[in-house]
Amino acid sequence: MKTETSIQGLSASLNPARSTRKIIGFVPTMGNLHEGHLNLVREARQLCDVVVVSIFVNPIQFGPNEDFDNYPRTLEHDSNLLAEVGCDIVFAPSVEQMYGKHPRLTNISVGEITNDLCGLQRPGHFDGVAVVVAKLFNIVQPNYAFFGQKDYQQLAVIKQLVRDLNMPIEVIGVPITRAEDGLALSSRNGYLSVENRQIAPMIYKSLKIAEQHLHEGQSLSETLTQIRADLSRTGFEVDYVEARTPMLQKVDQFNQDVVLFVAAKLGKTRLIDNLQVKYTST
Ligand code: PAF
């Protein structure tokens, strides 16, 4: 496995694959990798000839009160994990390499879907994600790019970006990797106290109960209210519990497939999760 830190170096490493029309798969990450990321790489490995993983903590997607400076940077450990799952090239550029010395004047805004759900609490976050992902796509020029469904809204934003700008890339959403007790894997789980780590799986449990109640005929609004109540009672500070269509449009009845979204805090740690619920007419 090679590690490249410059755009030029990465191009030199990828040129032989490009000129022989090899299928290039790309997994963008911010490092501090866990099994969820490794599953994205495994998926890429199955579908592609060459697998590139980027590790770049992107400053422009962090708000002023977010944890950019303290975000864990664990390149050596990440590289060891990536080598084990068959990554070919790690691209780990500096901020200067990605953003250069000149001020960036171009912004990318993917419209309404970025101002909803997590976008409400994190203004500008998805613009920052869209810019860095567009830059990385131009640098790597992959055939396939892999993103986790855990960040469902991010995945939807990137799919929209690729569609709107005719980027010749297929975006693949990979199902959420969960711990045995159901907690969706996230770099943030490491911040949970021992006590809160035991409570955290309640998010997924409440989503699964909600799915069952929807299938039994409970209304969508009643179901969402119940999730909020269950989580608050268990000690979460609920940020939002919402339902949207798979394309992130608002929905008030369970008469089509829906996605249930939760964002809730345990102590200082904000957790998110989602569940896609299929509608079957009787
Ligand atoms: O999901 C992430 O880790 C980041 O938002 C991404 C897609 C790598 C962009 O910085």
PDB file of C-alpha atoms and ligand atoms in Angstrom:
ATOM      1  CA  MET A   1       0.000   0.000   0.000  1.00  0.00           C
ATOM      2  CA  LYS A   2       1.265   3.467  -0.937  1.00  0.00           C
ATOM      3  CA  THR A   3       0.694   6.719   0.922  1.00  0.00           C
ATOM      4  CA  GLU A   4       0.576   9.937  -1.074  1.00  0.00           C
ATOM      5  CA  THR A   5       0.420  13.382   0.483  1.00  0.00           C
ATOM      6  CA  SER A   6       0.466  15.511  -2.661  1.00  0.00           C
ATOM      7  CA  ILE A   7      -1.989  15.781  -5.544  1.00  0.00           C
ATOM      8  CA  GLN A   8       0.864  15.337  -8.005  1.00  0.00           C
ATOM      9  CA  GLY A   9       2.110  12.196  -6.240  1.00  0.00           C
ATOM     10  CA  LEU A  10      -1.394  10.736  -6.227  1.00  0.00           C
ATOM     11  CA  SER A  11      -1.810  11.426  -9.960  1.00  0.00           C
ATOM     12  CA  ALA A  12       1.536   9.769 -10.690  1.00  0.00           C
ATOM     13  CA  SER A  13       0.443   6.711  -8.690  1.00  0.00           C
ATOM     14  CA  LEU A  14      -2.945   6.556 -10.411  1.00  0.00           C
ATOM     15  CA  ASN A  15      -1.879   7.286 -13.992  1.00  0.00           C
ATOM     16  CA  PRO A  16      -0.965   3.679 -14.880  1.00  0.00           C
ATOM     17  CA  ALA A  17      -4.392   2.531 -13.638  1.00  0.00           C
ATOM     18  CA  ARG A  18      -6.101   5.333 -15.567  1.00  0.00           C
ATOM     19  CA  SER A  19      -4.289   4.615 -18.815  1.00  0.00           C
ATOM     20  CA  THR A  20      -5.164   0.920 -18.620  1.00  0.00           C
ATOM     21  CA  ARG A  21      -8.811   1.765 -17.830  1.00  0.00           C
ATOM     22  CA  LYS A  22      -8.750   0.075 -14.431  1.00  0.00           C
ATOM     23  CA  ILE A  23     -11.826   0.650 -12.251  1.00  0.00           C
ATOM     24  CA  ILE A  24     -10.924   3.104  -9.495  1.00  0.00           C
ATOM     25  CA  GLY A  25     -12.875   3.020  -6.223  1.00  0.00           C
ATOM     26  CA  PHE A  26     -12.672   5.862  -3.723  1.00  0.00           C
ATOM     27  CA  VAL A  27     -13.532   6.063  -0.024  1.00  0.00           C
ATOM     28  CA  PRO A  28     -13.278   9.609   1.394  1.00  0.00           C
ATOM     29  CA  THR A  29     -12.738   9.735   5.166  1.00  0.00           C
ATOM     30  CA  MET A  30     -11.496  12.034   7.894  1.00  0.00           C
ATOM     31  CA  GLY A  31      -9.513   9.203   9.467  1.00  0.00           C
ATOM     32  CA  ASN A  32      -9.875   7.852  13.010  1.00  0.00           C
ATOM     33  CA  LEU A  33     -11.166   4.780  11.244  1.00  0.00           C
ATOM     34  CA  HIS A  34     -13.485   2.141  12.661  1.00  0.00           C
ATOM     35  CA  GLU A  35     -15.126  -0.999  11.326  1.00  0.00           C
ATOM     36  CA  GLY A  36     -17.765   1.118   9.519  1.00  0.00           C
ATOM     37  CA  HIS A  37     -15.071   2.765   7.372  1.00  0.00           C
ATOM     38  CA  LEU A  38     -13.334  -0.561   6.837  1.00  0.00           C
ATOM     39  CA  ASN A  39     -16.586  -2.012   5.489  1.00  0.00           C
ATOM     40  CA  LEU A  40     -16.680   0.798   2.911  1.00  0.00           C
ATOM     41  CA  VAL A  41     -13.163  -0.194   1.849  1.00  0.00           C
ATOM     42  CA  ARG A  42     -14.126  -3.893   1.725  1.00  0.00           C
ATOM     43  CA  GLU A  43     -17.077  -2.994  -0.517  1.00  0.00           C
ATOM     44  CA  ALA A  44     -14.771  -0.936  -2.767  1.00  0.00           C
ATOM     45  CA  ARG A  45     -12.273  -3.810  -2.863  1.00  0.00           C
ATOM     46  CA  GLN A  46     -14.966  -6.173  -4.189  1.00  0.00           C
ATOM     47  CA  LEU A  47     -16.073  -3.872  -6.986  1.00  0.00           C
ATOM     48  CA  CYS A  48     -12.891  -2.084  -8.080  1.00  0.00           C
ATOM     49  CA  ASP A  49      -9.389  -2.799  -9.373  1.00  0.00           C
ATOM     50  CA  VAL A  50      -7.729   0.022  -7.443  1.00  0.00           C
ATOM     51  CA  VAL A  51      -8.922   1.341  -4.073  1.00  0.00           C
ATOM     52  CA  VAL A  52      -8.008   4.839  -2.896  1.00  0.00           C
ATOM     53  CA  VAL A  53      -8.875   6.057   0.621  1.00  0.00           C
ATOM     54  CA  SER A  54      -8.446   9.715   1.531  1.00  0.00           C
ATOM     55  CA  ILE A  55      -7.759  10.811   5.083  1.00  0.00           C
ATOM     56  CA  PHE A  56      -8.306  14.527   5.412  1.00  0.00           C
ATOM     57  CA  VAL A  57      -9.833  16.449   8.304  1.00  0.00           C
ATOM     58  CA  ASN A  58     -11.627  19.107   6.310  1.00  0.00           C
ATOM     59  CA  PRO A  59     -11.570  22.454   8.160  1.00  0.00           C
ATOM     60  CA  ILE A  60     -14.376  24.061   6.163  1.00  0.00           C
ATOM     61  CA  GLN A  61     -17.040  21.591   7.276  1.00  0.00           C
ATOM     62  CA  PHE A  62     -16.515  22.391  10.976  1.00  0.00           C
ATOM     63  CA  GLY A  63     -18.452  25.232  12.602  1.00  0.00           C
ATOM     64  CA  PRO A  64     -16.712  27.759  14.882  1.00  0.00           C
ATOM     65  CA  ASN A  65     -17.753  25.835  18.022  1.00  0.00           C
ATOM     66  CA  GLU A  66     -17.002  22.379  16.660  1.00  0.00           C
ATOM     67  CA  ASP A  67     -14.065  20.130  17.340  1.00  0.00           C
ATOM     68  CA  PHE A  68     -11.748  20.686  14.316  1.00  0.00           C
ATOM     69  CA  ASP A  69      -8.565  21.182  16.376  1.00  0.00           C
ATOM     70  CA  ASN A  70      -9.325  18.249  18.657  1.00  0.00           C
ATOM     71  CA  TYR A  71     -10.506  15.887  15.926  1.00  0.00           C
ATOM     72  CA  PRO A  72      -8.392  12.726  16.398  1.00  0.00           C
ATOM     73  CA  ARG A  73      -5.582  12.397  13.840  1.00  0.00           C
ATOM     74  CA  THR A  74      -4.411   8.775  13.871  1.00  0.00           C
ATOM     75  CA  LEU A  75      -2.750   8.321  10.464  1.00  0.00           C
ATOM     76  CA  GLU A  76      -0.377   5.530  11.446  1.00  0.00           C
ATOM     77  CA  HIS A  77      -3.050   3.411  13.088  1.00  0.00           C
ATOM     78  CA  ASP A  78      -5.472   4.105  10.214  1.00  0.00           C
ATOM     79  CA  SER A  79      -2.845   3.119   7.640  1.00  0.00           C
ATOM     80  CA  ASN A  80      -2.271  -0.226   9.379  1.00  0.00           C
ATOM     81  CA  LEU A  81      -6.000  -0.951   9.328  1.00  0.00           C
ATOM     82  CA  LEU A  82      -6.300   0.071   5.673  1.00  0.00           C
ATOM     83  CA  ALA A  83      -3.412  -2.166   4.625  1.00  0.00           C
ATOM     84  CA  GLU A  84      -5.223  -5.126   6.234  1.00  0.00           C
ATOM     85  CA  VAL A  85      -8.420  -4.588   4.226  1.00  0.00           C
ATOM     86  CA  GLY A  86      -6.687  -4.224   0.881  1.00  0.00           C
ATOM     87  CA  CYS A  87      -6.515  -0.468   0.288  1.00  0.00           C
ATOM     88  CA  ASP A  88      -4.021   0.324  -2.499  1.00  0.00           C
ATOM     89  CA  ILE A  89      -3.393   4.037  -1.969  1.00  0.00           C
ATOM     90  CA  VAL A  90      -3.929   6.296   1.055  1.00  0.00           C
ATOM     91  CA  PHE A  91      -4.215   9.958   0.100  1.00  0.00           C
ATOM     92  CA  ALA A  92      -3.423  12.073   3.168  1.00  0.00           C
ATOM     93  CA  PRO A  93      -2.946  15.682   2.046  1.00  0.00           C
ATOM     94  CA  SER A  94      -2.288  18.704   4.250  1.00  0.00           C
ATOM     95  CA  VAL A  95      -4.789  21.569   4.474  1.00  0.00           C
ATOM     96  CA  GLU A  96      -2.425  23.636   2.337  1.00  0.00           C
ATOM     97  CA  GLN A  97      -2.231  20.906  -0.295  1.00  0.00           C
ATOM     98  CA  MET A  98      -6.037  20.807  -0.523  1.00  0.00           C
ATOM     99  CA  TYR A  99      -6.838  24.503  -0.268  1.00  0.00           C
ATOM    100  CA  GLY A 100      -3.633  26.138  -1.557  1.00  0.00           C
ATOM    101  CA  LYS A 101      -2.286  29.537  -0.633  1.00  0.00           C
ATOM    102  CA  HIS A 102      -4.936  31.564  -2.449  1.00  0.00           C
ATOM    103  CA  PRO A 103      -8.358  32.271  -1.007  1.00  0.00           C
ATOM    104  CA  ARG A 104     -11.093  29.974  -2.290  1.00  0.00           C
ATOM    105  CA  LEU A 105     -13.889  31.945  -3.970  1.00  0.00           C
ATOM    106  CA  THR A 106     -16.048  29.081  -5.190  1.00  0.00           C
ATOM    107  CA  ASN A 107     -18.718  27.676  -2.940  1.00  0.00           C
ATOM    108  CA  ILE A 108     -21.117  24.801  -3.523  1.00  0.00           C
ATOM    109  CA  SER A 109     -24.569  24.788  -2.053  1.00  0.00           C
ATOM    110  CA  VAL A 110     -26.779  21.788  -2.683  1.00  0.00           C
ATOM    111  CA  GLY A 111     -29.973  23.651  -1.822  1.00  0.00           C
ATOM    112  CA  GLU A 112     -32.797  22.944   0.565  1.00  0.00           C
ATOM    113  CA  ILE A 113     -31.780  19.437   1.614  1.00  0.00           C
ATOM    114  CA  THR A 114     -28.685  20.913   3.281  1.00  0.00           C
ATOM    115  CA  ASN A 115     -30.720  23.243   5.506  1.00  0.00           C
ATOM    116  CA  ASP A 116     -32.793  20.493   7.076  1.00  0.00           C
ATOM    117  CA  LEU A 117     -32.054  17.914   9.843  1.00  0.00           C
ATOM    118  CA  CYS A 118     -28.323  18.172  10.763  1.00  0.00           C
ATOM    119  CA  GLY A 119     -27.992  21.230   8.513  1.00  0.00           C
ATOM    120  CA  LEU A 120     -30.257  23.213  10.872  1.00  0.00           C
ATOM    121  CA  GLN A 121     -27.801  22.834  13.752  1.00  0.00           C
ATOM    122  CA  ARG A 122     -24.704  23.036  11.558  1.00  0.00           C
ATOM    123  CA  PRO A 123     -25.127  25.915   9.093  1.00  0.00           C
ATOM    124  CA  GLY A 124     -22.608  25.702   6.230  1.00  0.00           C
ATOM    125  CA  HIS A 125     -21.557  22.166   7.168  1.00  0.00           C
ATOM    126  CA  PHE A 126     -22.855  20.512   4.005  1.00  0.00           C
ATOM    127  CA  ASP A 127     -21.432  23.301   1.801  1.00  0.00           C
ATOM    128  CA  GLY A 128     -18.036  22.452   3.285  1.00  0.00           C
ATOM    129  CA  VAL A 129     -18.611  18.747   2.654  1.00  0.00           C
ATOM    130  CA  ALA A 130     -19.754  19.414  -0.935  1.00  0.00           C
ATOM    131  CA  VAL A 131     -16.671  21.529  -1.697  1.00  0.00           C
ATOM    132  CA  VAL A 132     -14.163  19.030  -0.320  1.00  0.00           C
ATOM    133  CA  VAL A 133     -15.878  16.028  -1.916  1.00  0.00           C
ATOM    134  CA  ALA A 134     -16.006  17.807  -5.302  1.00  0.00           C
ATOM    135  CA  LYS A 135     -12.289  18.640  -4.976  1.00  0.00           C
ATOM    136  CA  LEU A 136     -11.433  15.066  -3.967  1.00  0.00           C
ATOM    137  CA  PHE A 137     -13.516  13.675  -6.847  1.00  0.00           C
ATOM    138  CA  ASN A 138     -11.588  15.913  -9.283  1.00  0.00           C
ATOM    139  CA  ILE A 139      -8.264  14.866  -7.786  1.00  0.00           C
ATOM    140  CA  VAL A 140      -8.944  11.107  -7.624  1.00  0.00           C
ATOM    141  CA  GLN A 141     -11.321  10.822 -10.623  1.00  0.00           C
ATOM    142  CA  PRO A 142     -12.835   7.583  -9.366  1.00  0.00           C
ATOM    143  CA  ASN A 143     -15.393   5.421 -11.151  1.00  0.00           C
ATOM    144  CA  TYR A 144     -17.115   4.585  -7.858  1.00  0.00           C
ATOM    145  CA  ALA A 145     -17.253   6.444  -4.545  1.00  0.00           C
ATOM    146  CA  PHE A 146     -18.428   4.804  -1.307  1.00  0.00           C
ATOM    147  CA  PHE A 147     -20.223   6.547   1.575  1.00  0.00           C
ATOM    148  CA  GLY A 148     -21.911   5.179   4.675  1.00  0.00           C
ATOM    149  CA  GLN A 149     -25.689   5.308   5.034  1.00  0.00           C
ATOM    150  CA  LYS A 150     -25.114   6.299   8.658  1.00  0.00           C
ATOM    151  CA  ASP A 151     -24.630   9.858   7.353  1.00  0.00           C
ATOM    152  CA  TYR A 152     -27.756   9.518   5.241  1.00  0.00           C
ATOM    153  CA  GLN A 153     -28.152  13.255   4.671  1.00  0.00           C
ATOM    154  CA  GLN A 154     -24.518  13.583   3.571  1.00  0.00           C
ATOM    155  CA  LEU A 155     -24.988  10.664   1.173  1.00  0.00           C
ATOM    156  CA  ALA A 156     -28.129  12.297  -0.279  1.00  0.00           C
ATOM    157  CA  VAL A 157     -26.293  15.629  -0.681  1.00  0.00           C
ATOM    158  CA  ILE A 158     -23.412  13.968  -2.522  1.00  0.00           C
ATOM    159  CA  LYS A 159     -25.729  11.967  -4.783  1.00  0.00           C
ATOM    160  CA  GLN A 160     -27.542  15.207  -5.646  1.00  0.00           C
ATOM    161  CA  LEU A 161     -24.240  17.023  -6.283  1.00  0.00           C
ATOM    162  CA  VAL A 162     -23.035  14.275  -8.625  1.00  0.00           C
ATOM    163  CA  ARG A 163     -26.373  14.245 -10.481  1.00  0.00           C
ATOM    164  CA  ASP A 164     -26.643  18.039 -10.744  1.00  0.00           C
ATOM    165  CA  LEU A 165     -23.094  18.518 -12.021  1.00  0.00           C
ATOM    166  CA  ASN A 166     -22.993  15.402 -14.250  1.00  0.00           C
ATOM    167  CA  MET A 167     -19.960  14.035 -12.456  1.00  0.00           C
ATOM    168  CA  PRO A 168     -19.070  10.700 -14.096  1.00  0.00           C
ATOM    169  CA  ILE A 169     -19.019   8.829 -10.788  1.00  0.00           C
ATOM    170  CA  GLU A 170     -21.322   6.225  -9.309  1.00  0.00           C
ATOM    171  CA  VAL A 171     -22.030   6.932  -5.651  1.00  0.00           C
ATOM    172  CA  ILE A 172     -22.633   3.804  -3.576  1.00  0.00           C
ATOM    173  CA  GLY A 173     -24.364   3.984  -0.183  1.00  0.00           C
ATOM    174  CA  VAL A 174     -23.155   1.242   2.154  1.00  0.00           C
ATOM    175  CA  PRO A 175     -25.470   0.008   4.968  1.00  0.00           C
ATOM    176  CA  ILE A 176     -24.755   1.110   8.531  1.00  0.00           C
ATOM    177  CA  THR A 177     -22.307  -1.028  10.505  1.00  0.00           C
ATOM    178  CA  ARG A 178     -23.608  -1.612  14.038  1.00  0.00           C
ATOM    179  CA  ALA A 179     -22.125  -2.917  17.260  1.00  0.00           C
ATOM    180  CA  GLU A 180     -23.676  -6.138  18.573  1.00  0.00           C
ATOM    181  CA  ASP A 181     -26.061  -4.124  20.748  1.00  0.00           C
ATOM    182  CA  GLY A 182     -27.248  -2.110  17.730  1.00  0.00           C
ATOM    183  CA  LEU A 183     -25.334   1.132  18.243  1.00  0.00           C
ATOM    184  CA  ALA A 184     -24.319   2.575  14.861  1.00  0.00           C
ATOM    185  CA  LEU A 185     -20.523   2.719  14.699  1.00  0.00           C
ATOM    186  CA  SER A 186     -19.135   6.248  14.784  1.00  0.00           C
ATOM    187  CA  SER A 187     -15.856   7.910  15.714  1.00  0.00           C
ATOM    188  CA  ARG A 188     -17.868   9.792  18.331  1.00  0.00           C
ATOM    189  CA  ASN A 189     -18.814   6.639  20.266  1.00  0.00           C
ATOM    190  CA  GLY A 190     -15.348   6.776  21.795  1.00  0.00           C
ATOM    191  CA  TYR A 191     -16.325   9.976  23.637  1.00  0.00           C
ATOM    192  CA  LEU A 192     -19.177   8.240  25.523  1.00  0.00           C
ATOM    193  CA  SER A 193     -18.757   7.493  29.227  1.00  0.00           C
ATOM    194  CA  VAL A 194     -19.107   3.837  30.229  1.00  0.00           C
ATOM    195  CA  GLU A 195     -22.596   4.570  31.545  1.00  0.00           C
ATOM    196  CA  ASN A 196     -23.700   6.465  28.430  1.00  0.00           C
ATOM    197  CA  ARG A 197     -22.275   3.756  26.158  1.00  0.00           C
ATOM    198  CA  GLN A 198     -24.810   1.397  27.777  1.00  0.00           C
ATOM    199  CA  ILE A 199     -27.683   3.785  27.128  1.00  0.00           C
ATOM    200  CA  ALA A 200     -26.661   4.677  23.554  1.00  0.00           C
ATOM    201  CA  PRO A 201     -28.141   1.560  21.806  1.00  0.00           C
ATOM    202  CA  MET A 202     -31.574   2.844  22.852  1.00  0.00           C
ATOM    203  CA  ILE A 203     -31.564   5.016  19.716  1.00  0.00           C
ATOM    204  CA  TYR A 204     -31.566   1.994  17.415  1.00  0.00           C
ATOM    205  CA  LYS A 205     -33.984   0.099  19.690  1.00  0.00           C
ATOM    206  CA  SER A 206     -36.460   2.983  19.559  1.00  0.00           C
ATOM    207  CA  LEU A 207     -36.147   3.147  15.756  1.00  0.00           C
ATOM    208  CA  LYS A 208     -36.853  -0.582  15.443  1.00  0.00           C
ATOM    209  CA  ILE A 209     -39.867  -0.308  17.773  1.00  0.00           C
ATOM    210  CA  ALA A 210     -41.094   2.636  15.701  1.00  0.00           C
ATOM    211  CA  GLU A 211     -40.791   0.562  12.524  1.00  0.00           C
ATOM    212  CA  GLN A 212     -42.926  -2.150  14.089  1.00  0.00           C
ATOM    213  CA  HIS A 213     -45.556   0.357  15.263  1.00  0.00           C
ATOM    214  CA  LEU A 214     -45.739   1.937  11.800  1.00  0.00           C
ATOM    215  CA  HIS A 215     -46.309  -1.481  10.261  1.00  0.00           C
ATOM    216  CA  GLU A 216     -49.055  -2.083  12.846  1.00  0.00           C
ATOM    217  CA  GLY A 217     -50.827   1.080  11.722  1.00  0.00           C
ATOM    218  CA  GLN A 218     -49.683   3.721  14.232  1.00  0.00           C
ATOM    219  CA  SER A 219     -49.619   7.201  12.706  1.00  0.00           C
ATOM    220  CA  LEU A 220     -46.305   8.727  11.731  1.00  0.00           C
ATOM    221  CA  SER A 221     -46.676  11.729  14.049  1.00  0.00           C
ATOM    222  CA  GLU A 222     -47.594   9.540  17.037  1.00  0.00           C
ATOM    223  CA  THR A 223     -44.629   7.288  16.274  1.00  0.00           C
ATOM    224  CA  LEU A 224     -42.180  10.201  16.151  1.00  0.00           C
ATOM    225  CA  THR A 225     -43.576  11.614  19.393  1.00  0.00           C
ATOM    226  CA  GLN A 226     -43.091   8.244  21.048  1.00  0.00           C
ATOM    227  CA  ILE A 227     -39.436   8.004  19.964  1.00  0.00           C
ATOM    228  CA  ARG A 228     -38.798  11.518  21.356  1.00  0.00           C
ATOM    229  CA  ALA A 229     -40.460  10.589  24.661  1.00  0.00           C
ATOM    230  CA  ASP A 230     -38.624   7.257  24.981  1.00  0.00           C
ATOM    231  CA  LEU A 231     -35.248   8.851  24.327  1.00  0.00           C
ATOM    232  CA  SER A 232     -35.837  11.795  26.679  1.00  0.00           C
ATOM    233  CA  ARG A 233     -36.939   9.411  29.428  1.00  0.00           C
ATOM    234  CA  THR A 234     -33.752   7.372  28.990  1.00  0.00           C
ATOM    235  CA  GLY A 235     -31.530  10.427  29.456  1.00  0.00           C
ATOM    236  CA  PHE A 236     -30.979  11.738  25.920  1.00  0.00           C
ATOM    237  CA  GLU A 237     -31.219  15.387  25.026  1.00  0.00           C
ATOM    238  CA  VAL A 238     -33.148  15.038  21.780  1.00  0.00           C
ATOM    239  CA  ASP A 239     -32.066  17.313  18.961  1.00  0.00           C
ATOM    240  CA  TYR A 240     -34.506  15.992  16.356  1.00  0.00           C
ATOM    241  CA  VAL A 241     -36.629  12.979  15.528  1.00  0.00           C
ATOM    242  CA  GLU A 242     -37.981  13.317  12.004  1.00  0.00           C
ATOM    243  CA  ALA A 243     -39.301  11.346   9.042  1.00  0.00           C
ATOM    244  CA  ARG A 244     -38.474  12.141   5.426  1.00  0.00           C
ATOM    245  CA  THR A 245     -38.877  10.423   2.077  1.00  0.00           C
ATOM    246  CA  PRO A 246     -35.746   8.620   0.830  1.00  0.00           C
ATOM    247  CA  MET A 247     -35.015  11.797  -1.227  1.00  0.00           C
ATOM    248  CA  LEU A 248     -35.308  13.876   1.977  1.00  0.00           C
ATOM    249  CA  GLN A 249     -38.672  15.486   1.212  1.00  0.00           C
ATOM    250  CA  LYS A 250     -41.038  16.191   4.127  1.00  0.00           C
ATOM    251  CA  VAL A 251     -43.683  13.540   4.727  1.00  0.00           C
ATOM    252  CA  ASP A 252     -46.525  13.430   7.240  1.00  0.00           C
ATOM    253  CA  GLN A 253     -48.091  10.043   6.627  1.00  0.00           C
ATOM    254  CA  PHE A 254     -46.743   6.546   6.341  1.00  0.00           C
ATOM    255  CA  ASN A 255     -48.112   5.913   2.843  1.00  0.00           C
ATOM    256  CA  GLN A 256     -44.746   5.456   1.127  1.00  0.00           C
ATOM    257  CA  ASP A 257     -41.209   4.355   2.107  1.00  0.00           C
ATOM    258  CA  VAL A 258     -39.818   6.680   4.775  1.00  0.00           C
ATOM    259  CA  VAL A 259     -36.534   7.220   6.563  1.00  0.00           C
ATOM    260  CA  LEU A 260     -36.655   7.897  10.309  1.00  0.00           C
ATOM    261  CA  PHE A 261     -33.894  10.195  11.568  1.00  0.00           C
ATOM    262  CA  VAL A 262     -32.643  10.733  15.113  1.00  0.00           C
ATOM    263  CA  ALA A 263     -30.032  13.130  16.459  1.00  0.00           C
ATOM    264  CA  ALA A 264     -29.647  13.146  20.232  1.00  0.00           C
ATOM    265  CA  LYS A 265     -27.027  13.989  22.789  1.00  0.00           C
ATOM    266  CA  LEU A 266     -25.747  11.877  25.660  1.00  0.00           C
ATOM    267  CA  GLY A 267     -23.631  14.152  27.798  1.00  0.00           C
ATOM    268  CA  LYS A 268     -21.619  16.178  25.307  1.00  0.00           C
ATOM    269  CA  THR A 269     -21.676  13.505  22.608  1.00  0.00           C
ATOM    270  CA  ARG A 270     -24.122  14.002  19.757  1.00  0.00           C
ATOM    271  CA  LEU A 271     -25.198  10.747  18.132  1.00  0.00           C
ATOM    272  CA  ILE A 272     -27.120  10.301  14.890  1.00  0.00           C
ATOM    273  CA  ASP A 273     -28.844   7.295  13.410  1.00  0.00           C
ATOM    274  CA  ASN A 274     -31.499   6.494  10.851  1.00  0.00           C
ATOM    275  CA  LEU A 275     -33.705   3.640   9.713  1.00  0.00           C
ATOM    276  CA  GLN A 276     -35.271   3.101   6.301  1.00  0.00           C
ATOM    277  CA  VAL A 277     -38.824   1.811   6.716  1.00  0.00           C
ATOM    278  CA  LYS A 278     -40.457   0.112   3.750  1.00  0.00           C
ATOM    279  CA  TYR A 279     -44.132   0.753   3.020  1.00  0.00           C
ATOM    280  CA  THR A 280     -46.177  -2.196   1.864  1.00  0.00           C
ATOM    281  CA  SER A 281     -49.818  -1.539   1.039  1.00  0.00           C
ATOM    282  CA  THR A 282     -52.237  -4.158   2.358  1.00  0.00           C
TER     283      THR A 282
HETATM  284  O1  PAF B   1     -18.028  11.639   6.294  1.00  0.00           O
HETATM  285  C1  PAF B   1     -16.888  12.152   6.379  1.00  0.00           C
HETATM  286  O2  PAF B   1     -15.984  11.589   6.960  1.00  0.00           O
HETATM  287  C2  PAF B   1     -16.640  13.510   5.743  1.00  0.00           C
HETATM  288  O3  PAF B   1     -17.747  14.327   5.852  1.00  0.00           O
HETATM  289  C3  PAF B   1     -16.145  13.423   4.287  1.00  0.00           C
HETATM  290  C4  PAF B   1     -17.189  12.812   3.375  1.00  0.00           C
HETATM  291  C5  PAF B   1     -14.868  12.594   4.233  1.00  0.00           C
HETATM  292  C6  PAF B   1     -15.840  14.822   3.761  1.00  0.00           C
HETATM  293  O4  PAF B   1     -14.864  15.465   4.524  1.00  0.00           O
END
